[in-house]
């Protein structure tokens, strides 16, 4: 009895002690509640859920809605899209935490609807022998919309110019140089084809030779694989550009609002005098269709232009006498440009939205796409906008239902006035200039270039080397969904963001924010088109997109899945999925090329490449070190401030490559690795350009500039390497 | 029985359960070990310990050791101090975690020991009537050291100039303008007194009038309260400057190495051609003692100079005929300058040391002081160095004994070549340019100006408004120690770091790092000396410092205690002790002044001050918001990432005020609030200068520049306000 009592007492006591310990340990936790939050990593099941909810039909409906009317920047159609974005992002069931508009007063250029720009051939007796089309031919009701803007060159000065016609190929400096050796260019009008040089450059390069006006057209060789007939070859029978199609565009060199360089274009912001603007055409320029270009070029007199100047027309492209052949009906006639463009300061809106982060609300992942188009803009930009809207719908719903809140904040931007020179995104970067140390990644969405080629769809992803990894991961995961239409054989083409082609420019070049640009593009082995053929024409419509670019909208769906996947990983990962060793690799490639190309000659000039070699080696060693720290750490169980430190190092890496001294002649280019370059070498852009200039001029001061840039570059890379360490030594 | 059994069972069970819960909860902790570390705040008992260990005798011995020989930058004496710093900081018992030297090849200027600079009065018959002293008079063996450099103007060009003498007061633009109205300045030599204008400016302002050489001296009025005799009035009888004393100095306008602007001056760094250097004297200039100046000035002919130009000599200061009085023995004589200065690129070292942080090793508190002097430099800079060495001894010992490791890293810098234009610190900032987002605070130590006046010692602390609070706290705590000699009635004089007076300049103006400069200074109600009188002379010795500046070294001790106290608080506090509302206050003051001074006239010019008003209001509201977040948070119990965010906001606040567009004419000035200004108004410096220029020229383009600067300023303040919030809206 006693024994039983003791045993039962003991057993009861032991059991109670055990229960107590368990309650004490697990029931009354003494770890603060935030401990779990700060070490939480990305949730793969959430990504699966996101991928499954992205709906191609929703994207198609978004595109239909967005392309109902033309929505050129600051027009009534643009305002409709502003309202649409706000409505969607403020939707109580699938919207974001907050959405608002930000307005800028920006300097734009428009044709005059009452005085359309005119291009005519005028005989010596003042008879008008030919008039170029003032609007593109209609194939669907879309082209008849009165809001379709006449083809024009934004920022071309108004003016009335009349002169003999010459053919100047692509309007490159070398083209005018060659042409000028045969023809006296003084007082002439030059016709050029798109490609080879920037739009504004075709006029800027011409003016020093006395050329007084420029025409530009798209040669069927460059866009239509040579096809020209709308009877059966071009749209509406295929994706090719019809003969009357005209590529509109912004004819400027710098990005952002021109009157407020480096400052946000607010109402009371100081504006520079219009005469101080640089980088715009000094002489009138006007784009025309190849239908009209054919009539002009095939009648030109003078010597035959070189083989590389010949396009797809079934005639020899001559330089021009100047002017037309003696045998032509246009003999002795002039070409006349009557340009009525005018500039206006107009109110352009960015629509902004945010999903606030739970653990690190002051770390931002930015996802943006421009909203304004030239005409209906089904591909450029609405394909991207329709994808962004589907992505925010799926994410917004998860947030509103309480199923998800990202670790970091996500900012969405629907930029305005991109077509006039990346204005909306550039003004935004001028506003956040001082906050940019918090910004993580501008996941800019495609501007254009979706196409469905089921077996050969190419995912084109451009970005800093450090983002390649996460893009590959996301793309593989999406392609493994084995969608019926998008085959799993999707190939990925990785590139770099070295120009100022789209809204990533101000983020990359001005602020040094790690960025990427993801799109599906067509198979370049099957066509020579330099871009999708309806680009910036009145044919870039829902009809065109749904028939010839992505029937069924499965490529759109794949992009939404890929981009969203990347976005969630950037926003939720405990350690940012950025890889600094991939950056080291490209620096080593660039160095190797630079040494091969320049070292011998630089030695002759007593300029050492050693500091650059040492800097790249420092970077590699620092990147390897940081990789090892990440690999060897059990970050989910270490202090969250260690994760914070590593994330800061990864996040700020691109900022460390900024140096405002690097490109004194390039507006808003500060990233020493990714700036644009005219030298066309796969190496450090500033070095390549400075070297090319010194080599061509032979001037000691130009060799000094090579040395100077080498110092700037080496110290920037050395500095970037230091940011990957904790302290020096 | 049964009942007893049940009761005993129950009681035993309950007891065991309780014990179990206690063991489970407290015994087996399930909170990760880092939880305590990340929320630990500053340890007040550790500060007490630090304060009690700071020893005045150690500081005195440091000073004796540092001032054994002259240690001008890059000389053998300088190398001795480098070795001393390294030895101390690498001491196994009281050193830092690591210490090393960083070398820069910098452009310096020296006199020629074999051809000393000469200033003579030469008669028409080529007789030398007077020769100015080539070296200062000896009162102690210190002045006889062969390493005492001849008084000279660093960066004055070499040259041999001869002309009639004129008196140009302080060499300000207005002085030469006035003088030129009476005297033809062409071919003259101008004698000027120190003060009123920068050293180089005295020659730069003169050259356009045809002046060919300049002399500069220290008038007894400005430094000695009028006293002149070394028989009983000046050193060695008091702290006043002896008649032969000469203030040496760097005669340049910009800071940092002149040949490598914005780049670290490494061996292979590109160097600009010497002829491209700006901001140095275009004509020879030489400093002399007031003993010689007296002989020259009192013999000058011409009209009497205005009252404000008169100094302490017992004669009327005339303009000069040009030249001397007809009644003078120097009648018709010229003054001749033979300057043999030469420039050299020399190897200058910063000595760096680090105590690595435990929790946030990648957040740096920087504490620096320059090491190089002109001669023995007892006050400038060795008083600061001797304090820094005592501070690192006490902190280093605590670290080596395992008693302390700061939360954040502390970096110590012993800068080289400060006297030649803040070169060492500026080169350092050029190296850490890309890492500066991690830097917290440059706690620059005093360059000079200790003095013991037991009842009236004034602590002079300059810094960003945000640091006032922690300085007050530290200073109060130190004064409450009631040291026998330093009374508790110590007063604190707070100022701002608006010029480029010492090594804080590159940190504040170029990198936007919150900074402070702490010193004890003399009671300005008791003397009109513009600086301590031995400044930059051969009399700034240990003898001078220990007799006339701080006998007993208790002021040095108080500074070490105050600065160390601040340093520990910056390094250890959970939330950085920086106050953004104090910043809002100064912005409001500046705005009020600007509105009073400028608004009416700006309205006439259609330039609105509203954006500036809105920006300052945004800043105040954001600062109040952040203060409330800090106050209302239980930060020791919330996620450490919240503390991290707040600390980032406080740490990066000054960076947000940087705008490289703000001061296009000022080298390396980017902080819109603290840049130097010539307008002398207590308001935004760029606005004040731009306004003054526009008002004086009346040119529309100058008014445009006012508008432009207003936009830059408003957007910088608005941006800074945004950094205090998490996301906009």
PDB file of N, CA and C in Angstrom, chain A residues 5 9 12 20-21 25 28 30 34 100 264 268-270 273 276 360 362-364 433-434 438 614 637 640 644-645 648-649 656 660 701 704 707 711 715 723 725-726 729, chain B residues 1 5 9 20-21 25 28 30 34 100 264 268-270 273 276 360 362-364 433-434 438 611 614 637-638 640 644 648-649 656 660 701 707 711 715 723 725-726 729:
ATOM      1  N   UNK A   5       1.602   3.806  -2.846  1.00  0.00           N
ATOM      2  CA  UNK A   5       1.425   5.257  -2.693  1.00  0.00           C
ATOM      3  C   UNK A   5       2.663   6.020  -3.192  1.00  0.00           C
ATOM      4  N   UNK A   9       2.800   8.330  -6.218  1.00  0.00           N
ATOM      5  CA  UNK A   9       3.208   9.721  -5.979  1.00  0.00           C
ATOM      6  C   UNK A   9       4.357  10.105  -6.917  1.00  0.00           C
ATOM      7  N   UNK A  12       3.213  10.172 -10.538  1.00  0.00           N
ATOM      8  CA  UNK A  12       2.403  11.371 -10.781  1.00  0.00           C
ATOM      9  C   UNK A  12       3.282  12.603 -10.811  1.00  0.00           C
ATOM     10  N   UNK A  20       4.844  19.922 -16.975  1.00  0.00           N
ATOM     11  CA  UNK A  20       5.210  21.305 -16.620  1.00  0.00           C
ATOM     12  C   UNK A  20       6.341  21.829 -17.481  1.00  0.00           C
ATOM     13  N   UNK A  21       7.364  21.001 -17.636  1.00  0.00           N
ATOM     14  CA  UNK A  21       8.499  21.442 -18.459  1.00  0.00           C
ATOM     15  C   UNK A  21       8.031  21.738 -19.882  1.00  0.00           C
ATOM     16  N   UNK A  25       8.218  25.262 -21.549  1.00  0.00           N
ATOM     17  CA  UNK A  25       9.102  25.474 -22.681  1.00  0.00           C
ATOM     18  C   UNK A  25       8.346  25.891 -23.931  1.00  0.00           C
ATOM     19  N   UNK A  28       4.491  28.581 -22.678  1.00  0.00           N
ATOM     20  CA  UNK A  28       4.770  29.978 -22.317  1.00  0.00           C
ATOM     21  C   UNK A  28       6.110  30.335 -22.947  1.00  0.00           C
ATOM     22  N   UNK A  30       9.223  32.227 -24.121  1.00  0.00           N
ATOM     23  CA  UNK A  30       9.865  33.459 -23.681  1.00  0.00           C
ATOM     24  C   UNK A  30      10.692  34.088 -24.795  1.00  0.00           C
ATOM     25  N   UNK A  34       8.565  38.473 -32.296  1.00  0.00           N
ATOM     26  CA  UNK A  34       9.124  38.862 -33.583  1.00  0.00           C
ATOM     27  C   UNK A  34      10.228  37.928 -34.062  1.00  0.00           C
ATOM     28  N   UNK A 100      -2.154  56.042 -55.591  1.00  0.00           N
ATOM     29  CA  UNK A 100      -2.343  57.477 -55.762  1.00  0.00           C
ATOM     30  C   UNK A 100      -1.676  57.904 -57.059  1.00  0.00           C
ATOM     31  N   UNK A 264      12.862  67.313 -60.035  1.00  0.00           N
ATOM     32  CA  UNK A 264      11.493  66.876 -60.293  1.00  0.00           C
ATOM     33  C   UNK A 264      10.712  68.041 -60.893  1.00  0.00           C
ATOM     34  N   UNK A 268       6.445  74.674 -59.402  1.00  0.00           N
ATOM     35  CA  UNK A 268       7.292  75.855 -59.194  1.00  0.00           C
ATOM     36  C   UNK A 268       8.776  75.586 -59.410  1.00  0.00           C
ATOM     37  N   UNK A 269       9.082  74.415 -59.920  1.00  0.00           N
ATOM     38  CA  UNK A 269      10.481  74.091 -60.178  1.00  0.00           C
ATOM     39  C   UNK A 269      11.042  75.031 -61.250  1.00  0.00           C
ATOM     40  N   UNK A 270      12.300  75.431 -61.059  1.00  0.00           N
ATOM     41  CA  UNK A 270      12.957  76.265 -62.065  1.00  0.00           C
ATOM     42  C   UNK A 270      13.073  75.508 -63.381  1.00  0.00           C
ATOM     43  N   UNK A 273      15.819  77.882 -69.845  1.00  0.00           N
ATOM     44  CA  UNK A 273      15.254  78.476 -71.065  1.00  0.00           C
ATOM     45  C   UNK A 273      15.249  77.432 -72.180  1.00  0.00           C
ATOM     46  N   UNK A 276      18.252  76.614 -74.172  1.00  0.00           N
ATOM     47  CA  UNK A 276      19.371  75.890 -73.561  1.00  0.00           C
ATOM     48  C   UNK A 276      19.246  74.369 -73.687  1.00  0.00           C
ATOM     49  N   UNK A 360      10.306  44.513 -43.020  1.00  0.00           N
ATOM     50  CA  UNK A 360      11.221  45.581 -43.436  1.00  0.00           C
ATOM     51  C   UNK A 360      10.483  46.541 -44.366  1.00  0.00           C
ATOM     52  N   UNK A 362      10.711  49.523 -44.917  1.00  0.00           N
ATOM     53  CA  UNK A 362      11.515  50.566 -45.573  1.00  0.00           C
ATOM     54  C   UNK A 362      12.499  49.993 -46.580  1.00  0.00           C
ATOM     55  N   UNK A 363      12.308  48.759 -46.967  1.00  0.00           N
ATOM     56  CA  UNK A 363      13.062  48.228 -48.093  1.00  0.00           C
ATOM     57  C   UNK A 363      12.061  48.061 -49.228  1.00  0.00           C
ATOM     58  N   UNK A 364      12.368  48.681 -50.371  1.00  0.00           N
ATOM     59  CA  UNK A 364      11.370  48.707 -51.446  1.00  0.00           C
ATOM     60  C   UNK A 364      11.807  47.865 -52.639  1.00  0.00           C
ATOM     61  N   UNK A 433      15.487  60.467 -55.143  1.00  0.00           N
ATOM     62  CA  UNK A 433      16.950  60.564 -55.137  1.00  0.00           C
ATOM     63  C   UNK A 433      17.549  60.321 -53.752  1.00  0.00           C
ATOM     64  N   UNK A 434      16.993  60.978 -52.752  1.00  0.00           N
ATOM     65  CA  UNK A 434      17.563  60.876 -51.416  1.00  0.00           C
ATOM     66  C   UNK A 434      17.151  59.622 -50.659  1.00  0.00           C
ATOM     67  N   UNK A 438      17.324  52.943 -50.026  1.00  0.00           N
ATOM     68  CA  UNK A 438      16.396  51.932 -49.530  1.00  0.00           C
ATOM     69  C   UNK A 438      15.856  51.053 -50.646  1.00  0.00           C
ATOM     70  N   UNK A 614      43.971  45.274 -60.339  1.00  0.00           N
ATOM     71  CA  UNK A 614      43.898  45.061 -58.886  1.00  0.00           C
ATOM     72  C   UNK A 614      42.463  45.227 -58.380  1.00  0.00           C
ATOM     73  N   UNK A 637      19.165  31.220 -37.878  1.00  0.00           N
ATOM     74  CA  UNK A 637      19.379  31.128 -36.432  1.00  0.00           C
ATOM     75  C   UNK A 637      20.380  32.142 -35.896  1.00  0.00           C
ATOM     76  N   UNK A 640      19.368  38.697 -36.704  1.00  0.00           N
ATOM     77  CA  UNK A 640      18.784  39.267 -37.927  1.00  0.00           C
ATOM     78  C   UNK A 640      19.587  40.470 -38.430  1.00  0.00           C
ATOM     79  N   UNK A 644      20.584  41.453 -42.150  1.00  0.00           N
ATOM     80  CA  UNK A 644      20.425  42.848 -42.574  1.00  0.00           C
ATOM     81  C   UNK A 644      21.690  43.366 -43.229  1.00  0.00           C
ATOM     82  N   UNK A 645      22.816  43.065 -42.613  1.00  0.00           N
ATOM     83  CA  UNK A 645      24.081  43.538 -43.159  1.00  0.00           C
ATOM     84  C   UNK A 645      24.345  42.948 -44.539  1.00  0.00           C
ATOM     85  N   UNK A 648      22.049  44.501 -47.046  1.00  0.00           N
ATOM     86  CA  UNK A 648      22.503  45.855 -47.390  1.00  0.00           C
ATOM     87  C   UNK A 648      23.642  45.778 -48.401  1.00  0.00           C
ATOM     88  N   UNK A 649      24.563  44.859 -48.171  1.00  0.00           N
ATOM     89  CA  UNK A 649      25.696  44.738 -49.089  1.00  0.00           C
ATOM     90  C   UNK A 649      25.219  44.377 -50.486  1.00  0.00           C
ATOM     91  N   UNK A 656      27.299  51.367 -55.466  1.00  0.00           N
ATOM     92  CA  UNK A 656      28.731  51.575 -55.272  1.00  0.00           C
ATOM     93  C   UNK A 656      29.454  51.784 -56.599  1.00  0.00           C
ATOM     94  N   UNK A 660      29.651  60.220 -60.304  1.00  0.00           N
ATOM     95  CA  UNK A 660      29.154  61.322 -61.140  1.00  0.00           C
ATOM     96  C   UNK A 660      30.221  61.917 -62.054  1.00  0.00           C
ATOM     97  N   UNK A 701      45.786  65.429 -74.542  1.00  0.00           N
ATOM     98  CA  UNK A 701      44.713  65.659 -73.568  1.00  0.00           C
ATOM     99  C   UNK A 701      43.645  64.561 -73.636  1.00  0.00           C
ATOM    100  N   UNK A 704      45.082  61.775 -71.730  1.00  0.00           N
ATOM    101  CA  UNK A 704      44.876  62.104 -70.313  1.00  0.00           C
ATOM    102  C   UNK A 704      43.486  61.676 -69.854  1.00  0.00           C
ATOM    103  N   UNK A 707      43.400  58.068 -69.117  1.00  0.00           N
ATOM    104  CA  UNK A 707      44.019  57.830 -67.812  1.00  0.00           C
ATOM    105  C   UNK A 707      43.057  58.223 -66.691  1.00  0.00           C
ATOM    106  N   UNK A 711      41.284  55.857 -63.749  1.00  0.00           N
ATOM    107  CA  UNK A 711      41.336  56.093 -62.297  1.00  0.00           C
ATOM    108  C   UNK A 711      39.939  56.081 -61.691  1.00  0.00           C
ATOM    109  N   UNK A 715      38.828  53.092 -59.108  1.00  0.00           N
ATOM    110  CA  UNK A 715      38.452  53.440 -57.737  1.00  0.00           C
ATOM    111  C   UNK A 715      36.998  53.091 -57.455  1.00  0.00           C
ATOM    112  N   UNK A 723      32.584  47.549 -50.312  1.00  0.00           N
ATOM    113  CA  UNK A 723      31.238  47.460 -49.723  1.00  0.00           C
ATOM    114  C   UNK A 723      30.850  46.015 -49.445  1.00  0.00           C
ATOM    115  N   UNK A 725      32.839  43.892 -48.086  1.00  0.00           N
ATOM    116  CA  UNK A 725      33.525  43.507 -46.854  1.00  0.00           C
ATOM    117  C   UNK A 725      32.924  44.298 -45.699  1.00  0.00           C
ATOM    118  N   UNK A 726      33.274  43.945 -44.485  1.00  0.00           N
ATOM    119  CA  UNK A 726      32.751  44.731 -43.352  1.00  0.00           C
ATOM    120  C   UNK A 726      33.618  45.948 -43.118  1.00  0.00           C
ATOM    121  N   UNK A 729      40.831  45.714 -44.253  1.00  0.00           N
ATOM    122  CA  UNK A 729      41.879  44.957 -43.542  1.00  0.00           C
ATOM    123  C   UNK A 729      41.322  43.963 -42.544  1.00  0.00           C
TER     124      UNK A 729
ATOM    125  N   UNK B   1      -7.768   8.235   4.663  1.00  0.00           N
ATOM    126  CA  UNK B   1      -6.563   7.684   4.007  1.00  0.00           C
ATOM    127  C   UNK B   1      -6.602   7.983   2.498  1.00  0.00           C
ATOM    128  N   UNK B   5      -4.467  10.521   0.496  1.00  0.00           N
ATOM    129  CA  UNK B   5      -3.688  10.141  -0.685  1.00  0.00           C
ATOM    130  C   UNK B   5      -3.974  11.072  -1.854  1.00  0.00           C
ATOM    131  N   UNK B   9      -1.391  13.474  -3.454  1.00  0.00           N
ATOM    132  CA  UNK B   9      -1.114  13.292  -4.871  1.00  0.00           C
ATOM    133  C   UNK B   9      -1.287  14.611  -5.620  1.00  0.00           C
ATOM    134  N   UNK B  20       8.126  22.279 -12.829  1.00  0.00           N
ATOM    135  CA  UNK B  20       8.357  21.972 -14.247  1.00  0.00           C
ATOM    136  C   UNK B  20       8.189  23.185 -15.122  1.00  0.00           C
ATOM    137  N   UNK B  21       7.100  23.927 -14.876  1.00  0.00           N
ATOM    138  CA  UNK B  21       6.873  25.136 -15.689  1.00  0.00           C
ATOM    139  C   UNK B  21       8.035  26.112 -15.539  1.00  0.00           C
ATOM    140  N   UNK B  25      10.410  27.168 -18.460  1.00  0.00           N
ATOM    141  CA  UNK B  25      10.379  28.555 -18.917  1.00  0.00           C
ATOM    142  C   UNK B  25      11.732  29.242 -18.773  1.00  0.00           C
ATOM    143  N   UNK B  28      15.309  26.037 -19.532  1.00  0.00           N
ATOM    144  CA  UNK B  28      15.619  25.697 -20.920  1.00  0.00           C
ATOM    145  C   UNK B  28      15.118  26.836 -21.788  1.00  0.00           C
ATOM    146  N   UNK B  30      14.285  29.059 -24.833  1.00  0.00           N
ATOM    147  CA  UNK B  30      14.163  28.797 -26.262  1.00  0.00           C
ATOM    148  C   UNK B  30      14.309  30.081 -27.069  1.00  0.00           C
ATOM    149  N   UNK B  34      21.113  35.461 -29.521  1.00  0.00           N
ATOM    150  CA  UNK B  34      21.353  36.811 -30.007  1.00  0.00           C
ATOM    151  C   UNK B  34      20.283  37.797 -29.570  1.00  0.00           C
ATOM    152  N   UNK B 100      46.743  50.355 -38.942  1.00  0.00           N
ATOM    153  CA  UNK B 100      47.573  50.288 -40.149  1.00  0.00           C
ATOM    154  C   UNK B 100      47.752  51.688 -40.705  1.00  0.00           C
ATOM    155  N   UNK B 264      41.087  59.459 -54.968  1.00  0.00           N
ATOM    156  CA  UNK B 264      42.117  59.175 -53.984  1.00  0.00           C
ATOM    157  C   UNK B 264      43.481  59.270 -54.661  1.00  0.00           C
ATOM    158  N   UNK B 268      49.052  55.471 -59.033  1.00  0.00           N
ATOM    159  CA  UNK B 268      48.787  55.533 -60.464  1.00  0.00           C
ATOM    160  C   UNK B 268      47.554  56.367 -60.821  1.00  0.00           C
ATOM    161  N   UNK B 269      47.034  57.088 -59.821  1.00  0.00           N
ATOM    162  CA  UNK B 269      45.873  57.930 -60.092  1.00  0.00           C
ATOM    163  C   UNK B 269      46.241  59.033 -61.084  1.00  0.00           C
ATOM    164  N   UNK B 270      45.318  59.342 -61.982  1.00  0.00           N
ATOM    165  CA  UNK B 270      45.543  60.443 -62.923  1.00  0.00           C
ATOM    166  C   UNK B 270      45.691  61.756 -62.159  1.00  0.00           C
ATOM    167  N   UNK B 273      47.132  68.491 -64.882  1.00  0.00           N
ATOM    168  CA  UNK B 273      48.332  69.309 -65.080  1.00  0.00           C
ATOM    169  C   UNK B 273      48.370  70.414 -64.029  1.00  0.00           C
ATOM    170  N   UNK B 276      46.414  73.545 -64.365  1.00  0.00           N
ATOM    171  CA  UNK B 276      44.953  73.527 -64.229  1.00  0.00           C
ATOM    172  C   UNK B 276      44.487  73.738 -62.792  1.00  0.00           C
ATOM    173  N   UNK B 360      26.663  45.286 -34.798  1.00  0.00           N
ATOM    174  CA  UNK B 360      26.541  45.928 -36.105  1.00  0.00           C
ATOM    175  C   UNK B 360      27.927  46.367 -36.578  1.00  0.00           C
ATOM    176  N   UNK B 362      29.198  46.668 -39.321  1.00  0.00           N
ATOM    177  CA  UNK B 362      29.254  47.473 -40.547  1.00  0.00           C
ATOM    178  C   UNK B 362      28.639  48.849 -40.362  1.00  0.00           C
ATOM    179  N   UNK B 363      28.439  49.256 -39.120  1.00  0.00           N
ATOM    180  CA  UNK B 363      28.077  50.657 -38.864  1.00  0.00           C
ATOM    181  C   UNK B 363      29.276  51.282 -38.194  1.00  0.00           C
ATOM    182  N   UNK B 364      29.785  52.386 -38.752  1.00  0.00           N
ATOM    183  CA  UNK B 364      31.037  52.948 -38.273  1.00  0.00           C
ATOM    184  C   UNK B 364      30.835  54.292 -37.583  1.00  0.00           C
ATOM    185  N   UNK B 433      34.077  56.795 -50.308  1.00  0.00           N
ATOM    186  CA  UNK B 433      32.923  57.385 -51.005  1.00  0.00           C
ATOM    187  C   UNK B 433      31.762  56.404 -51.151  1.00  0.00           C
ATOM    188  N   UNK B 434      32.072  55.199 -51.611  1.00  0.00           N
ATOM    189  CA  UNK B 434      31.009  54.231 -51.866  1.00  0.00           C
ATOM    190  C   UNK B 434      30.524  53.502 -50.628  1.00  0.00           C
ATOM    191  N   UNK B 438      27.347  53.694 -44.693  1.00  0.00           N
ATOM    192  CA  UNK B 438      27.481  52.961 -43.443  1.00  0.00           C
ATOM    193  C   UNK B 438      28.032  53.844 -42.332  1.00  0.00           C
ATOM    194  N   UNK B 611       7.533  76.523 -52.300  1.00  0.00           N
ATOM    195  CA  UNK B 611       8.078  75.161 -52.225  1.00  0.00           C
ATOM    196  C   UNK B 611       9.039  74.994 -51.045  1.00  0.00           C
ATOM    197  N   UNK B 614       6.900  74.774 -47.905  1.00  0.00           N
ATOM    198  CA  UNK B 614       6.272  73.450 -47.815  1.00  0.00           C
ATOM    199  C   UNK B 614       7.300  72.388 -47.409  1.00  0.00           C
ATOM    200  N   UNK B 637      11.859  45.635 -26.897  1.00  0.00           N
ATOM    201  CA  UNK B 637      11.059  44.426 -27.035  1.00  0.00           C
ATOM    202  C   UNK B 637      10.446  44.247 -28.411  1.00  0.00           C
ATOM    203  N   UNK B 638      10.780  45.129 -29.322  1.00  0.00           N
ATOM    204  CA  UNK B 638      10.252  44.976 -30.677  1.00  0.00           C
ATOM    205  C   UNK B 638      11.326  44.427 -31.588  1.00  0.00           C
ATOM    206  N   UNK B 640      14.312  43.887 -33.851  1.00  0.00           N
ATOM    207  CA  UNK B 640      15.519  44.705 -34.014  1.00  0.00           C
ATOM    208  C   UNK B 640      15.574  45.362 -35.391  1.00  0.00           C
ATOM    209  N   UNK B 644      16.724  49.031 -36.356  1.00  0.00           N
ATOM    210  CA  UNK B 644      17.614  49.205 -37.508  1.00  0.00           C
ATOM    211  C   UNK B 644      17.062  50.276 -38.446  1.00  0.00           C
ATOM    212  N   UNK B 648      18.819  53.770 -39.290  1.00  0.00           N
ATOM    213  CA  UNK B 648      19.155  54.136 -40.674  1.00  0.00           C
ATOM    214  C   UNK B 648      18.620  55.528 -40.988  1.00  0.00           C
ATOM    215  N   UNK B 649      17.399  55.782 -40.546  1.00  0.00           N
ATOM    216  CA  UNK B 649      16.808  57.092 -40.827  1.00  0.00           C
ATOM    217  C   UNK B 649      17.618  58.208 -40.178  1.00  0.00           C
ATOM    218  N   UNK B 656      20.895  62.877 -46.919  1.00  0.00           N
ATOM    219  CA  UNK B 656      19.740  63.269 -47.723  1.00  0.00           C
ATOM    220  C   UNK B 656      19.792  64.751 -48.100  1.00  0.00           C
ATOM    221  N   UNK B 660      24.659  67.341 -55.470  1.00  0.00           N
ATOM    222  CA  UNK B 660      25.870  67.782 -56.188  1.00  0.00           C
ATOM    223  C   UNK B 660      25.611  68.974 -57.100  1.00  0.00           C
ATOM    224  N   UNK B 701      19.642  86.370 -65.596  1.00  0.00           N
ATOM    225  CA  UNK B 701      20.205  85.020 -65.451  1.00  0.00           C
ATOM    226  C   UNK B 701      20.635  84.764 -64.002  1.00  0.00           C
ATOM    227  N   UNK B 707      16.288  81.214 -58.443  1.00  0.00           N
ATOM    228  CA  UNK B 707      15.137  80.314 -58.602  1.00  0.00           C
ATOM    229  C   UNK B 707      15.617  78.858 -58.657  1.00  0.00           C
ATOM    230  N   UNK B 711      14.870  75.710 -56.048  1.00  0.00           N
ATOM    231  CA  UNK B 711      14.318  74.395 -56.416  1.00  0.00           C
ATOM    232  C   UNK B 711      15.189  73.268 -55.886  1.00  0.00           C
ATOM    233  N   UNK B 715      13.794  70.767 -52.968  1.00  0.00           N
ATOM    234  CA  UNK B 715      13.660  69.333 -53.236  1.00  0.00           C
ATOM    235  C   UNK B 715      14.586  68.517 -52.345  1.00  0.00           C
ATOM    236  N   UNK B 723      12.905  60.784 -46.135  1.00  0.00           N
ATOM    237  CA  UNK B 723      13.695  59.691 -45.553  1.00  0.00           C
ATOM    238  C   UNK B 723      13.311  59.426 -44.104  1.00  0.00           C
ATOM    239  N   UNK B 725      10.246  59.234 -43.136  1.00  0.00           N
ATOM    240  CA  UNK B 725       9.016  58.443 -43.185  1.00  0.00           C
ATOM    241  C   UNK B 725       9.364  57.075 -43.755  1.00  0.00           C
ATOM    242  N   UNK B 726       8.413  56.146 -43.677  1.00  0.00           N
ATOM    243  CA  UNK B 726       8.707  54.831 -44.258  1.00  0.00           C
ATOM    244  C   UNK B 726       8.411  54.847 -45.752  1.00  0.00           C
ATOM    245  N   UNK B 729       2.911  58.800 -48.487  1.00  0.00           N
ATOM    246  CA  UNK B 729       1.467  58.643 -48.314  1.00  0.00           C
ATOM    247  C   UNK B 729       1.097  57.555 -47.312  1.00  0.00           C
TER     248      UNK B 729
END
